[in-house]
Amino acid sequence: MTELAPGLLLRPAHFSRTQQEAIVDAIRDVVRAAPLFTPTMPRTGKPFSVRMTNCGPLGWVSDRDGGYRYQAAHPVTGGPWPQMPAALLAAWRELADFEAPPEACLVNFYAADARMGLHVDSDEQEPRAPVLSISLGATCLFRYGGLKRNDRTKSIKLASGDVVVIGGPSRFCYHGVDRLYPGTSTLVANDSRINLTLRRVTPA
Ligand code: MD3
Ligand code: FE
């Protein structure tokens, strides 16, 4: 485990190839029950380049009129989110150092040309809980900064099987994904990347 900044822990290659394949299989089942949707920006309605779905009791969604929020229903099908796979709950218990279970697992699906702009994750009501991030498939160039948008940023590559725990003073730092690197993984087809973020949403 490397501490990249206070409260920001990187565990390279936490998951073996076999474990990564099992997680991708479980996420395929999630996507079958809760299809990927394209979130849109509050007010402008501009679509994200990343497609998303969720598992667990709550899911993160965004659209022009309702903005960023967590809700129990899929925004397109209206159905409940599927259960969180046991392997993800186990990773939270092992690495999150938090007393209550995660309520949302946001599944981000990056096609080869997708990006995520610099932002802060602040829609959760339990600031003491970390966010646990699992990277699968293509390596990405990840950028993180400080508590203010204009603070100096650092860049790191996140590869398939890497886990990042974002807690403590780093919990509300700006971060984003600048690019993917093609040809870096055979786990997910078409040089795509899947990122899972486990989150506690309501106060524990
Ligand atoms: C914060 N996802 O869904 S993982 C998101 O790779 C999101 O899909 C990214 O940001 C992704 O909200 C990043 C979470 C993460 C990883 C490393 C960080 C957040 C971080 C380092 C510093 C601050
Ligand atoms: Fe984020």
GROMACS .gro file of C-alpha atoms and ligand atoms in nm, residues 116 119-121 175 199, ligand 2:
model
    7
  116MET     CA    1  -1.387   1.222  -1.693
  119HIS     CA    2  -1.456   1.702  -1.013
  120VAL     CA    3  -1.516   1.630  -0.643
  121ASP     CA    4  -1.738   1.348  -0.516
  175HIS     CA    5  -0.977   1.430  -0.956
  199ARG     CA    6  -1.955   0.451  -0.152
  206FE      FE    7  -1.501   1.096  -0.866
   0.00000   0.00000   0.00000
